[in-house]
CSV table of C-alpha atoms and ligand atoms in Angstrom, one decimal:
chain,number,residue,atom,x,y,z
L,158,MET,CA,9.6,9.3,3.3
L,159,SER,CA,9.4,5.2,4.3
L,160,LEU,CA,8.5,3.3,7.4
L,161,VAL,CA,10.9,0.0,8.1
L,162,LEU,CA,10.0,-2.7,10.7
L,163,ILE,CA,12.6,-4.1,12.0
L,164,VAL,CA,12.1,-7.0,14.0
L,165,ASP,CA,14.4,-8.7,15.6
L,166,ASP,CA,15.3,-10.7,19.6
L,167,ILE,CA,17.7,-8.7,19.9
L,168,ALA,CA,18.2,-5.1,20.0
L,169,ALA,CA,21.4,-4.5,19.5
L,170,MET,CA,20.5,-5.9,15.5
L,171,ARG,CA,17.3,-4.0,15.8
L,172,ASP,CA,20.3,-0.5,16.9
L,173,GLN,CA,22.4,-1.2,14.2
L,174,TYR,CA,20.0,-1.9,11.0
L,175,ALA,CA,17.7,1.7,12.1
L,176,TYR,CA,20.9,3.9,12.9
L,177,ASP,CA,22.2,2.5,9.0
L,178,LEU,CA,18.6,2.6,7.0
L,179,LYS,CA,18.5,6.0,8.4
L,180,ARG,CA,21.4,7.2,7.7
L,181,LEU,CA,21.9,5.6,4.7
L,182,GLY,CA,18.9,5.2,3.2
L,183,GLY,CA,16.9,8.3,4.9
L,184,HIS,CA,14.3,5.4,5.8
L,185,LEU,CA,12.2,5.9,9.1
L,186,THR,CA,12.3,2.9,11.3
L,187,LEU,CA,10.2,1.3,13.7
L,188,GLU,CA,11.6,-1.6,16.1
L,189,ALA,CA,9.6,-4.3,17.6
L,190,ASP,CA,11.7,-7.2,20.0
L,191,GLY,CA,9.2,-10.5,19.0
L,192,GLY,CA,7.0,-11.7,16.7
L,193,ARG,CA,3.2,-10.5,18.6
L,194,SER,CA,4.9,-6.6,19.0
L,195,ALA,CA,5.8,-7.1,15.0
L,196,LEU,CA,1.9,-8.2,13.2
L,197,ASP,CA,0.5,-5.5,16.5
L,198,HIS,CA,2.8,-3.1,14.9
L,199,LEU,CA,1.3,-4.0,11.4
L,200,GLU,CA,-2.2,-3.1,12.2
L,201,THR,CA,-1.5,-0.5,13.5
L,202,GLU,CA,0.8,1.8,12.0
L,203,ASP,CA,1.4,2.4,7.9
L,204,VAL,CA,4.6,0.5,6.9
L,205,ASP,CA,6.8,0.0,3.4
L,206,CYS,CA,9.1,-2.4,3.9
L,207,MET,CA,9.8,-5.0,7.6
L,208,ILE,CA,13.2,-6.8,8.1
L,209,LEU,CA,12.6,-9.7,9.7
L,210,ASP,CA,14.6,-12.5,12.3
L,211,LEU,CA,13.9,-15.9,11.5
L,212,GLU,CA,14.7,-17.1,15.0
L,213,MET,CA,13.1,-15.4,17.5
L,214,PRO,CA,11.5,-17.3,21.3
L,215,ASP,CA,7.5,-16.0,21.4
L,216,LEU,CA,6.8,-16.1,17.7
L,217,ASP,CA,9.2,-16.8,15.7
L,218,GLY,CA,9.8,-15.0,11.5
L,219,PHE,CA,7.8,-17.6,9.9
L,220,GLN,CA,4.7,-17.6,12.4
L,221,VAL,CA,5.1,-13.9,11.5
L,222,LEU,CA,5.1,-14.3,7.7
L,223,ALA,CA,2.5,-17.1,7.8
L,224,GLU,CA,0.2,-14.8,10.1
L,225,MET,CA,0.3,-11.9,7.7
L,226,LYS,CA,-0.7,-14.2,5.1
L,227,ARG,CA,-4.0,-14.9,6.7
L,228,ARG,CA,-4.4,-11.4,7.2
L,229,GLY,CA,-4.0,-10.7,3.5
L,230,ASP,CA,-1.5,-8.1,5.3
L,231,ARG,CA,0.6,-7.2,1.5
L,232,THR,CA,3.7,-5.5,2.8
L,233,PRO,CA,7.1,-6.7,1.4
L,234,VAL,CA,9.1,-8.5,4.4
L,235,ILE,CA,13.3,-9.2,3.8
L,236,VAL,CA,14.3,-12.1,5.8
L,237,TYR,CA,17.9,-13.1,8.2
L,238,THR,CA,18.4,-16.1,9.4
L,239,GLY,CA,21.5,-16.5,11.9
L,240,THR,CA,21.8,-20.2,11.4
L,241,GLY,CA,23.3,-19.1,7.7
L,242,SER,CA,21.0,-22.0,6.6
L,243,TYR,CA,19.9,-21.4,3.2
L,244,GLU,CA,17.0,-23.8,3.5
L,245,ARG,CA,15.1,-22.3,5.7
L,246,CYS,CA,15.7,-18.7,3.7
L,247,VAL,CA,13.7,-19.9,0.9
L,248,ARG,CA,10.8,-22.2,3.1
L,249,ALA,CA,10.1,-18.5,4.3
L,250,VAL,CA,10.1,-17.1,0.3
L,251,LYS,CA,8.0,-19.4,-0.5
L,252,LEU,CA,5.4,-18.6,2.7
L,253,GLY,CA,5.9,-14.6,1.7
L,254,ALA,CA,8.9,-13.3,2.4
L,255,TYR,CA,10.3,-10.6,-0.9
L,256,ALA,CA,14.3,-10.8,0.1
L,257,PHE,CA,16.6,-13.0,2.0
L,258,LEU,CA,19.4,-11.9,3.6
L,259,ALA,CA,22.8,-13.3,5.0
L,260,LYS,CA,23.5,-11.4,8.4
L,261,ASP,CA,26.6,-10.3,7.9
L,262,GLU,CA,25.5,-8.9,4.5
L,263,PRO,CA,27.2,-5.6,3.6
L,264,LEU,CA,24.5,-2.3,5.0
L,265,GLU,CA,24.5,-0.6,1.7
L,266,ARG,CA,23.1,-4.0,0.3
L,267,VAL,CA,20.8,-3.9,2.7
L,268,VAL,CA,19.4,-0.8,2.3
L,269,GLN,CA,19.1,-1.8,-1.1
L,270,GLU,CA,17.4,-4.3,-0.8
L,271,VAL,CA,14.8,-2.4,1.1
L,272,ASP,CA,14.2,0.0,-1.5
L,273,ASN,CA,13.8,-2.4,-3.9
L,274,ALA,CA,11.7,-4.0,-2.4
L,275,ILE,CA,9.4,-0.4,-1.2
L,276,GLN,CA,9.7,0.5,-4.7
L,277,TRP,CA,7.9,-3.7,-6.1
L,278,ALA,CA,5.6,-2.9,-3.5
L,279,ARG,CA,4.5,0.0,-5.1
L,280,LEU,CA,4.3,-1.0,-8.8
L,281,ARG,CA,2.1,-4.0,-7.3
L,282,ASP,CA,-0.2,-1.7,-6.0
L,283,GLU,CA,-0.2,0.5,-8.8
L,284,VAL,CA,-0.8,-2.1,-11.0
L,285,LYS,CA,-4.2,-3.7,-9.5
L,286,LYS,CA,-5.5,-0.2,-8.9
L,287,LEU,CA,-4.7,0.5,-13.1
L,288,ARG,CA,-5.9,-2.9,-13.8
L,289,ARG,CA,-9.6,-2.5,-10.7
L,290,THR,CA,-10.5,1.3,-12.0
L,291,ALA,CA,-9.7,0.1,-15.6
L,292,GLY,CA,-12.3,-2.5,-14.6
L,293,HIS,CA,-10.1,-5.7,-15.8
L,294,ASP,CA,-10.0,-6.7,-12.4
L,295,SER,CA,-13.4,-6.1,-11.6
L,296,PRO,CA,-15.6,-8.4,-10.2
L,297,LEU,CA,-19.1,-9.4,-11.2
L,298,VAL,CA,-21.7,-7.4,-9.0
L,299,GLY,CA,-25.0,-8.3,-8.0
L,300,GLU,CA,-26.5,-10.3,-6.0
L,301,SER,CA,-29.7,-10.8,-7.3
L,302,ARG,CA,-31.7,-14.1,-8.6
L,303,ALA,CA,-30.6,-13.6,-12.0
L,304,MET,CA,-26.9,-12.7,-10.7
L,305,GLN,CA,-26.7,-16.0,-9.7
L,306,GLU,CA,-28.3,-17.8,-12.3
L,307,LEU,CA,-25.9,-15.8,-14.9
L,308,ARG,CA,-22.4,-16.7,-11.9
L,309,ALA,CA,-24.1,-20.2,-12.6
L,310,GLY,CA,-23.6,-20.3,-16.3
L,311,ILE,CA,-20.6,-18.9,-17.0
L,312,ASP,CA,-18.9,-21.6,-14.1
L,313,GLN,CA,-20.7,-24.4,-16.4
L,314,LEU,CA,-19.6,-22.6,-19.4
L,315,ALA,CA,-16.4,-21.5,-18.3
L,316,ALA,CA,-14.5,-25.4,-18.7
L,317,ILE,CA,-15.4,-26.3,-21.8
L,318,PRO,CA,-13.3,-25.3,-25.1
L,319,SER,CA,-16.7,-24.4,-27.1
L,320,ALA,CA,-17.8,-21.1,-28.0
L,321,VAL,CA,-19.5,-19.0,-26.7
L,322,LEU,CA,-22.0,-16.1,-27.3
L,323,VAL,CA,-22.9,-13.0,-24.8
L,324,LEU,CA,-26.3,-11.6,-25.2
L,325,GLY,CA,-27.6,-8.5,-23.7
L,326,ASP,CA,-28.2,-4.5,-23.7
L,327,SER,CA,-25.3,-2.1,-24.1
L,328,GLY,CA,-23.1,-1.7,-20.8
L,329,THR,CA,-25.0,-5.0,-18.7
L,330,GLY,CA,-21.6,-6.3,-18.7
L,331,LYS,CA,-20.3,-8.1,-21.3
L,332,GLU,CA,-17.0,-7.6,-21.9
L,333,LEU,CA,-16.8,-8.7,-18.1
L,334,VAL,CA,-19.0,-11.8,-18.5
L,335,ALA,CA,-16.9,-12.4,-20.4
L,336,ARG,CA,-13.6,-12.0,-19.5
L,337,GLN,CA,-15.2,-14.2,-16.4
L,338,LEU,CA,-15.7,-17.2,-18.5
L,339,HIS,CA,-11.4,-17.0,-19.6
L,340,ASP,CA,-10.2,-16.3,-15.8
L,341,ARG,CA,-12.5,-19.4,-14.5
L,342,GLY,CA,-11.5,-21.4,-16.4
L,343,THR,CA,-8.5,-23.9,-17.7
L,344,ARG,CA,-7.5,-21.0,-20.6
L,345,SER,CA,-6.8,-18.6,-17.6
L,346,ARG,CA,-2.6,-18.1,-17.7
L,347,HIS,CA,-3.0,-17.1,-21.0
L,348,PRO,CA,-4.2,-14.4,-23.2
L,349,PHE,CA,-7.1,-13.2,-23.6
L,350,VAL,CA,-6.8,-11.4,-26.9
L,351,THR,CA,-9.7,-8.6,-27.3
L,352,VAL,CA,-10.9,-7.9,-31.4
L,353,ASN,CA,-14.5,-5.4,-31.8
L,354,ALA,CA,-15.5,-6.0,-35.2
L,355,ALA,CA,-17.3,-2.4,-35.0
L,356,ALA,CA,-13.8,-0.6,-35.2
L,357,LEU,CA,-12.4,-3.7,-38.1
L,358,PRO,CA,-11.8,-1.4,-41.4
L,359,GLU,CA,-13.7,-4.2,-43.3
L,360,SER,CA,-10.3,-4.1,-45.9
L,361,LEU,CA,-8.4,-5.2,-42.6
L,362,ALA,CA,-10.8,-7.5,-40.9
L,363,GLU,CA,-9.8,-11.0,-42.1
L,364,SER,CA,-5.9,-9.8,-41.7
L,365,GLU,CA,-6.7,-9.1,-37.8
L,366,LEU,CA,-8.5,-11.7,-37.6
L,367,PHE,CA,-6.3,-15.2,-39.0
L,368,GLY,CA,-2.7,-12.4,-39.7
L,369,HIS,CA,-1.0,-12.1,-42.9
L,370,GLU,CA,2.0,-13.6,-44.7
L,371,LYS,CA,4.6,-10.8,-46.3
L,372,GLY,CA,2.7,-9.7,-49.4
L,373,ALA,CA,-0.7,-10.6,-48.9
L,374,PHE,CA,-1.6,-6.7,-50.1
L,375,THR,CA,-0.5,-3.4,-51.0
L,376,GLY,CA,0.9,-2.5,-47.4
L,377,ALA,CA,1.9,-5.9,-45.8
L,378,ASP,CA,5.8,-5.3,-45.6
L,379,ARG,CA,5.5,-8.2,-43.1
L,380,THR,CA,4.4,-11.1,-41.9
L,381,ARG,CA,2.0,-11.0,-38.3
L,382,ARG,CA,0.1,-13.3,-36.6
L,383,GLY,CA,-3.4,-12.0,-35.8
L,384,ALA,CA,-5.8,-12.4,-33.3
L,385,PHE,CA,-6.4,-15.9,-33.7
L,386,GLU,CA,-3.0,-16.4,-32.7
L,387,ALA,CA,-2.7,-14.8,-30.6
L,388,ALA,CA,-5.1,-16.1,-28.2
L,389,HIS,CA,-3.5,-19.5,-29.1
L,390,ARG,CA,-4.7,-21.7,-25.8
L,391,GLY,CA,-6.3,-19.1,-24.9
L,392,THR,CA,-9.9,-16.9,-25.5
L,393,LEU,CA,-10.4,-14.4,-28.3
L,394,PHE,CA,-13.7,-12.5,-27.6
L,395,LEU,CA,-15.4,-11.3,-30.5
L,396,ASP,CA,-17.0,-7.9,-29.2
L,397,GLU,CA,-19.7,-6.7,-31.2
L,398,ILE,CA,-19.8,-9.9,-33.2
L,399,GLY,CA,-23.7,-8.3,-35.7
L,400,GLU,CA,-20.8,-5.2,-36.9
L,401,LEU,CA,-18.1,-8.5,-38.5
L,402,PRO,CA,-18.2,-8.3,-42.1
L,403,LEU,CA,-20.1,-11.2,-44.4
L,404,PRO,CA,-16.3,-12.3,-45.8
L,405,ALA,CA,-14.5,-12.6,-42.5
L,406,GLN,CA,-18.2,-13.8,-40.7
L,407,ALA,CA,-17.9,-16.8,-43.5
L,408,LYS,CA,-14.0,-17.1,-43.0
L,409,LEU,CA,-14.8,-17.4,-39.1
L,410,LEU,CA,-17.5,-20.4,-39.9
L,411,ARG,CA,-14.5,-22.7,-41.7
L,412,VAL,CA,-11.8,-21.9,-38.5
L,413,LEU,CA,-14.8,-22.3,-36.2
L,414,GLU,CA,-15.5,-25.5,-37.2
L,415,ALA,CA,-12.3,-27.4,-38.8
L,416,GLY,CA,-10.1,-25.8,-36.0
L,417,THR,CA,-7.6,-24.4,-37.5
L,418,ILE,CA,-7.1,-20.3,-39.5
L,419,THR,CA,-5.2,-20.0,-43.0
L,420,ARG,CA,-3.1,-16.7,-42.7
L,421,VAL,CA,-4.0,-14.1,-45.9
L,422,GLY,CA,-1.9,-14.6,-48.5
L,423,ALA,CA,-0.7,-18.0,-47.5
L,424,THR,CA,-2.3,-21.6,-48.6
L,425,ALA,CA,-0.9,-23.6,-45.3
L,426,GLU,CA,-3.4,-23.7,-42.5
L,427,ILE,CA,-2.0,-23.2,-38.9
L,428,LYS,CA,-3.7,-25.5,-35.8
L,429,VAL,CA,-4.9,-23.1,-33.4
L,430,ASP,CA,-6.8,-23.9,-29.8
L,431,THR,CA,-7.9,-21.2,-28.5
L,432,ARG,CA,-11.8,-20.8,-27.5
L,433,VAL,CA,-14.1,-17.7,-29.0
L,434,VAL,CA,-16.2,-15.3,-26.6
L,435,ALA,CA,-18.4,-13.2,-28.8
L,436,ALA,CA,-20.4,-10.6,-27.7
L,437,THR,CA,-23.6,-8.3,-29.0
L,438,ASN,CA,-26.0,-5.7,-28.6
L,439,ARG,CA,-27.8,-6.4,-31.6
L,440,ASP,CA,-30.8,-9.1,-32.4
L,441,LEU,CA,-28.0,-11.2,-34.2
L,442,ASP,CA,-32.1,-12.9,-35.4
L,443,GLN,CA,-33.5,-10.0,-36.8
L,444,GLU,CA,-29.3,-9.2,-38.8
L,445,VAL,CA,-30.0,-12.1,-40.6
L,446,ARG,CA,-33.6,-11.7,-41.8
L,447,GLU,CA,-31.9,-8.5,-42.8
L,448,GLY,CA,-29.2,-10.5,-44.3
L,449,ARG,CA,-26.4,-8.6,-42.0
L,450,PHE,CA,-25.7,-11.6,-40.5
L,451,ARG,CA,-24.6,-15.1,-42.2
L,452,GLU,CA,-27.7,-17.6,-40.2
L,453,ASP,CA,-25.0,-20.8,-40.5
L,454,LEU,CA,-22.5,-18.8,-38.9
L,455,LEU,CA,-25.5,-17.7,-35.6
L,456,TYR,CA,-26.4,-21.2,-35.6
L,457,ARG,CA,-22.7,-22.2,-34.7
L,458,LEU,CA,-22.9,-19.7,-31.6
L,459,ASN,CA,-25.8,-20.6,-30.3
L,460,VAL,CA,-25.5,-23.4,-29.2
L,461,HIS,CA,-24.1,-21.9,-25.4
L,462,VAL,CA,-25.2,-18.2,-24.9
L,463,LEU,CA,-25.3,-16.4,-21.8
L,464,ARG,CA,-27.7,-14.0,-21.5
L,465,VAL,CA,-27.0,-11.1,-20.1
L,466,PRO,CA,-29.8,-9.4,-17.9
L,467,ALA,CA,-30.6,-5.7,-18.3
L,468,LEU,CA,-31.1,-3.6,-14.6
L,469,SER,CA,-34.2,-2.8,-14.3
L,470,GLU,CA,-34.5,-6.5,-14.3
L,471,ARG,CA,-32.5,-6.4,-11.7
L,472,LEU,CA,-32.2,-3.1,-9.3
L,473,SER,CA,-32.2,-4.8,-6.3
L,474,ASP,CA,-28.6,-4.9,-7.5
L,475,VAL,CA,-28.4,-1.0,-7.4
L,476,PRO,CA,-27.6,-0.7,-4.1
L,477,LEU,CA,-24.6,-2.9,-4.0
L,478,LEU,CA,-23.3,-1.7,-8.1
L,479,ALA,CA,-23.8,1.6,-7.2
L,480,SER,CA,-20.9,1.1,-3.3
L,481,HIS,CA,-19.0,-1.1,-5.6
L,482,PHE,CA,-18.2,2.3,-8.0
L,483,LEU,CA,-18.4,5.1,-5.4
L,484,THR,CA,-15.1,2.5,-3.8
L,485,LEU,CA,-13.5,2.7,-7.4
L,486,VAL,CA,-14.1,5.6,-8.3
L,487,ALA,CA,-12.8,7.1,-5.2
L,488,GLU,CA,-9.9,5.4,-6.2
L,489,ARG,CA,-9.3,6.3,-9.1
L,490,PHE,CA,-10.2,10.2,-8.3
L,491,GLY,CA,-7.2,9.0,-5.2
L,492,GLN,CA,-10.4,10.6,-2.8
L,493,ARG,CA,-11.8,9.3,0.9
L,494,ALA,CA,-15.6,7.0,-1.2
L,495,LYS,CA,-18.6,8.7,-0.2
L,496,SER,CA,-22.0,7.4,0.9
L,497,LEU,CA,-24.8,7.6,-1.0
L,498,ALA,CA,-28.2,9.5,2.0
L,499,PRO,CA,-30.8,6.9,1.5
L,500,ALA,CA,-33.5,9.7,0.0
L,501,ALA,CA,-30.0,8.9,-3.0
L,502,LEU,CA,-30.2,6.0,-3.4
L,503,GLU,CA,-33.6,5.9,-3.5
L,504,ARG,CA,-33.6,8.2,-6.4
L,505,LEU,CA,-31.4,5.0,-7.7
L,506,VAL,CA,-33.0,2.6,-7.3
L,507,THR,CA,-36.6,3.3,-8.9
L,508,TYR,CA,-35.0,4.1,-12.1
L,509,ASP,CA,-35.3,2.8,-15.1
L,510,TRP,CA,-32.1,2.7,-16.6
L,511,ARG,CA,-32.8,1.7,-20.2
L,512,ARG,CA,-30.8,3.2,-21.9
L,513,ASN,CA,-27.6,1.9,-20.9
L,514,ASN,CA,-27.6,0.0,-17.8
L,515,VAL,CA,-25.0,-0.6,-16.2
L,516,ARG,CA,-22.8,2.0,-17.7
L,517,GLU,CA,-24.8,4.6,-16.8
L,518,LEU,CA,-25.1,3.9,-13.4
L,519,ARG,CA,-21.5,4.0,-12.9
L,520,ASN,CA,-21.1,7.1,-15.0
L,521,VAL,CA,-23.7,8.9,-12.7
L,522,ILE,CA,-22.0,7.5,-9.9
L,523,GLU,CA,-19.6,9.5,-10.8
L,524,ARG,CA,-21.2,12.8,-11.4
L,525,MET,CA,-22.8,12.7,-8.3
L,526,ILE,CA,-19.8,12.7,-7.2
L,527,ILE,CA,-18.0,15.2,-8.7
L,528,ALA,CA,-21.3,17.4,-7.7
L,529,SER,CA,-21.4,16.6,-3.7
L,530,GLY,CA,-19.2,18.5,-1.8
L,531,GLY,CA,-19.1,16.9,1.7
L,532,ASP,CA,-19.3,13.0,2.5
L,533,VAL,CA,-22.5,11.4,2.2
L,534,ILE,CA,-24.2,12.6,-0.9
L,535,GLY,CA,-26.8,13.8,-0.5
L,536,PRO,CA,-30.7,13.8,-3.5
L,537,ASP,CA,-29.6,16.9,-4.5
L,538,ALA,CA,-27.0,15.5,-6.7
L,539,VAL,CA,-29.0,13.1,-9.1
L,540,PRO,CA,-28.7,14.6,-12.1
L,541,ALA,CA,-32.2,15.6,-12.5
L,542,ASP,CA,-32.8,13.1,-15.4
L,543,ILE,CA,-32.5,10.3,-13.3
L,544,GLY,CA,-36.5,10.4,-12.7
L,545,PRO,CA,-39.0,9.6,-9.6
L,546,ALA,CA,-39.9,6.3,-9.4
L,547,ALA,CA,-43.9,6.0,-10.9
L,548,ALA,CA,-42.7,7.6,-13.7
L,549,THR,CA,-41.1,4.4,-14.8
L,550,GLY,CA,-42.3,1.6,-13.6
L,551,THR,CA,-40.3,-1.4,-14.0
L,552,ASP,CA,-42.8,-2.7,-16.6
L,553,GLY,CA,-42.5,0.9,-18.5
L,554,TRP,CA,-46.0,2.5,-17.7
L,555,GLN,CA,-46.4,5.8,-18.7
L,556,PRO,CA,-49.2,8.3,-17.8
L,557,GLY,CA,-51.5,7.7,-21.4
L,558,ALA,CA,-55.3,7.5,-22.8
L,559,GLY,CA,-57.6,5.5,-21.9
L,560,PRO,CA,-60.1,5.2,-18.6
L,561,LEU,CA,-58.8,5.9,-15.4
L,562,LYS,CA,-59.6,2.1,-13.9
L,563,ASP,CA,-56.9,0.7,-16.2
L,564,GLN,CA,-54.3,3.6,-16.1
L,565,LYS,CA,-54.1,3.5,-11.9
L,566,ALA,CA,-54.1,-0.4,-11.6
L,567,ALA,CA,-51.3,-0.8,-14.3
L,568,ALA,CA,-49.4,2.2,-11.9
L,569,GLU,CA,-50.0,-0.3,-9.0
L,570,ARG,CA,-48.7,-3.0,-10.9
L,571,ALA,CA,-46.3,-0.4,-11.7
L,572,ILE,CA,-45.2,1.0,-8.4
L,573,VAL,CA,-45.7,-2.7,-6.4
L,574,LEU,CA,-43.6,-4.1,-9.1
L,575,THR,CA,-40.6,-1.2,-8.5
L,576,ALA,CA,-40.4,-2.0,-4.8
L,577,LEU,CA,-40.2,-5.9,-4.9
L,578,GLU,CA,-37.2,-5.6,-6.8
L,579,ARG,CA,-36.2,-3.4,-4.8
L,580,ASN,CA,-37.0,-5.8,-1.5
L,581,GLY,CA,-35.0,-8.6,-3.9
L,582,TRP,CA,-38.3,-9.6,-3.4
L,583,HIS,CA,-38.8,-9.9,-0.2
L,584,VAL,CA,-42.2,-10.1,0.7
L,585,THR,CA,-42.4,-8.0,4.5
L,586,ASN,CA,-40.0,-5.9,4.0
L,587,THR,CA,-41.7,-4.9,0.7
L,588,ALA,CA,-45.0,-4.7,2.3
L,589,ARG,CA,-43.6,-2.7,5.5
L,590,GLU,CA,-42.0,-0.2,3.1
L,591,LEU,CA,-45.6,0.2,1.2
L,592,GLY,CA,-47.0,1.3,4.5
L,593,LEU,CA,-49.8,-1.6,3.6
L,594,ALA,CA,-51.0,-4.0,6.6
L,595,ASP,CA,-49.5,-7.1,5.9
L,596,HIS,CA,-47.8,-9.2,4.1
L,597,SER,CA,-50.8,-11.1,3.4
L,598,SER,CA,-52.2,-7.4,1.7
L,599,LEU,CA,-49.5,-7.7,0.2
L,600,LEU,CA,-49.8,-11.3,-1.5
L,601,LYS,CA,-52.9,-10.7,-2.7
L,602,ILE,CA,-52.1,-7.4,-4.8
L,603,MET,CA,-49.9,-9.6,-6.0
L,604,ARG,CA,-52.0,-11.9,-7.7
L,605,ARG,CA,-54.6,-9.8,-8.5
L,606,HIS,CA,-51.7,-8.7,-11.2
L,607,GLY,CA,-50.1,-11.7,-11.5
L,608,LEU,CA,-46.5,-10.7,-9.9
L,609,LYS,CA,-44.5,-13.6,-9.7
L,610,ARG,CA,-40.5,-13.6,-9.0
V,1323,ATP,N1,-22.0,-6.9,-12.3
V,1323,ATP,C1,-21.5,-5.9,-13.5
V,1323,ATP,N2,-20.3,-5.8,-11.8
V,1323,ATP,C2,-19.6,-4.7,-11.9
V,1323,ATP,N3,-19.0,-3.3,-12.9
V,1323,ATP,C3,-20.5,-4.1,-14.1
V,1323,ATP,C4,-21.3,-4.7,-13.5
V,1323,ATP,N4,-21.5,-4.7,-15.1
V,1323,ATP,C5,-21.2,-4.0,-15.6
V,1323,ATP,N5,-20.5,-3.4,-15.4
V,1323,ATP,C6,-19.7,-2.2,-15.7
V,1323,ATP,O1,-20.6,-1.1,-16.4
V,1323,ATP,C7,-19.3,-1.2,-17.3
V,1323,ATP,C8,-20.4,-1.5,-18.7
V,1323,ATP,O2,-20.3,-3.1,-19.6
V,1323,ATP,P1,-19.5,-3.9,-20.2
V,1323,ATP,O3,-18.6,-2.5,-20.8
V,1323,ATP,O4,-18.9,-4.7,-20.2
V,1323,ATP,O5,-20.8,-3.4,-20.7
V,1323,ATP,P2,-21.1,-4.6,-22.6
V,1323,ATP,O6,-22.4,-5.4,-22.7
V,1323,ATP,O7,-20.0,-5.0,-23.0
V,1323,ATP,O8,-22.0,-3.2,-23.2
V,1323,ATP,P3,-22.2,-2.6,-24.9
V,1323,ATP,O9,-22.4,-3.6,-25.8
V,1323,ATP,O10,-22.3,-0.7,-24.5
V,1323,ATP,O11,-20.3,-3.0,-25.5
V,1323,ATP,C9,-17.8,-1.9,-16.8
V,1323,ATP,O12,-17.6,-0.7,-16.4
V,1323,ATP,C10,-18.2,-3.0,-16.3
V,1323,ATP,O13,-17.6,-2.8,-16.1
V,1324,MG,MG1,-19.1,-4.1,-24.6
């Protein structure tokens, strides 16, 4: 059952609509006699659709639409006007109204239009939710210095058409970076096409990328466009580029240089305007030394490089990321978002996250949500392998052999570094957390260990 808000200054009009929406559409209704009370209702009630008169004495319909836009209220609105002016209706739709009606429209049509609007809004919200929980619409979360630098780099490169190489350990967010390069640039209205080179059988790599002509090989029963053509005017994301078979690497280099492709089995060249973003977690220099990656292709790709920092280099981002994933996972599970007890967050902020970075954090949060019954996730829900701080300092210190004096110094360095990271390098806060007398005591320790941001 859905709730429809009917807004008109004339009571008889409201009653008529309310009566018919109940009778013909089975809707619940709510009435408002002017713009102001309509806006109040929108704030307090869960309205599924609004029918709005454009002419009213206090706030008129246009002002209501403008205020809704300002508030980011996305309730679908159907407007009508007594003046019969088509031009006014069009203006309302431009302000965000879903549809307009004539005042003398048969009531079956009104009910139908309301049902359409409600269904449209549900689909819109569903798509948005799916895109977000699938990670497609996810923003790059993080305010650490490293993330701010990365964001600045993305904005610089988003504007230019050259190829970009995105480097970083597994799970650091390379795919999100590639999407941002696309979304924030001039190509965002054109396709973003992903090809994962690791998932391509060697025999199909070239045809996937460049397409093929009918009869080019057994099984090629029709002509097919490749990813380069599909991403024309947009972005082609070549994920796991280090895994691309050598023959396809040679062809890719030629395409990057010439700006034209040749489908497998064809002779004609086709001009493409495709921006390439490649990503890998491999050390491409080493791949070159071992003969698995073409040096000339690496030189072509590494003109513009974005390096995505490991999570252990930006532990101060963990709280923001954790709350981002708490919301996201709750949304996917259809639950209310839970929160983390300080002691639980503490464990997350001091962990090393070396294995799978942000992806691992995301998975850990999901496990914690499932493991905890209440609304606040306590430290007991943190998986046992998410270890304590001192054993895994940010610079990888572990208890080992060697003089106690040296080990103590290394441990102290790791503890201080971890605390600094956790506090976003805020010296006074870190000193307080470590129970030091004042910030100059901390500065002294930092100098002794050569710790600088
Ligand atoms: N800064 C971030 N803000 C929000 N979500 C992030 C961030 N970084 C990564 N994620 C999320 O973490 C997960 C892993 O990110 P992504 O798939 O981009 O990693 P990757 O670098 O491509 O890893 P791999 O090398 O294993 O393919 C995704 O769900 C992504 O949405
Ligand atoms: Mg990836």
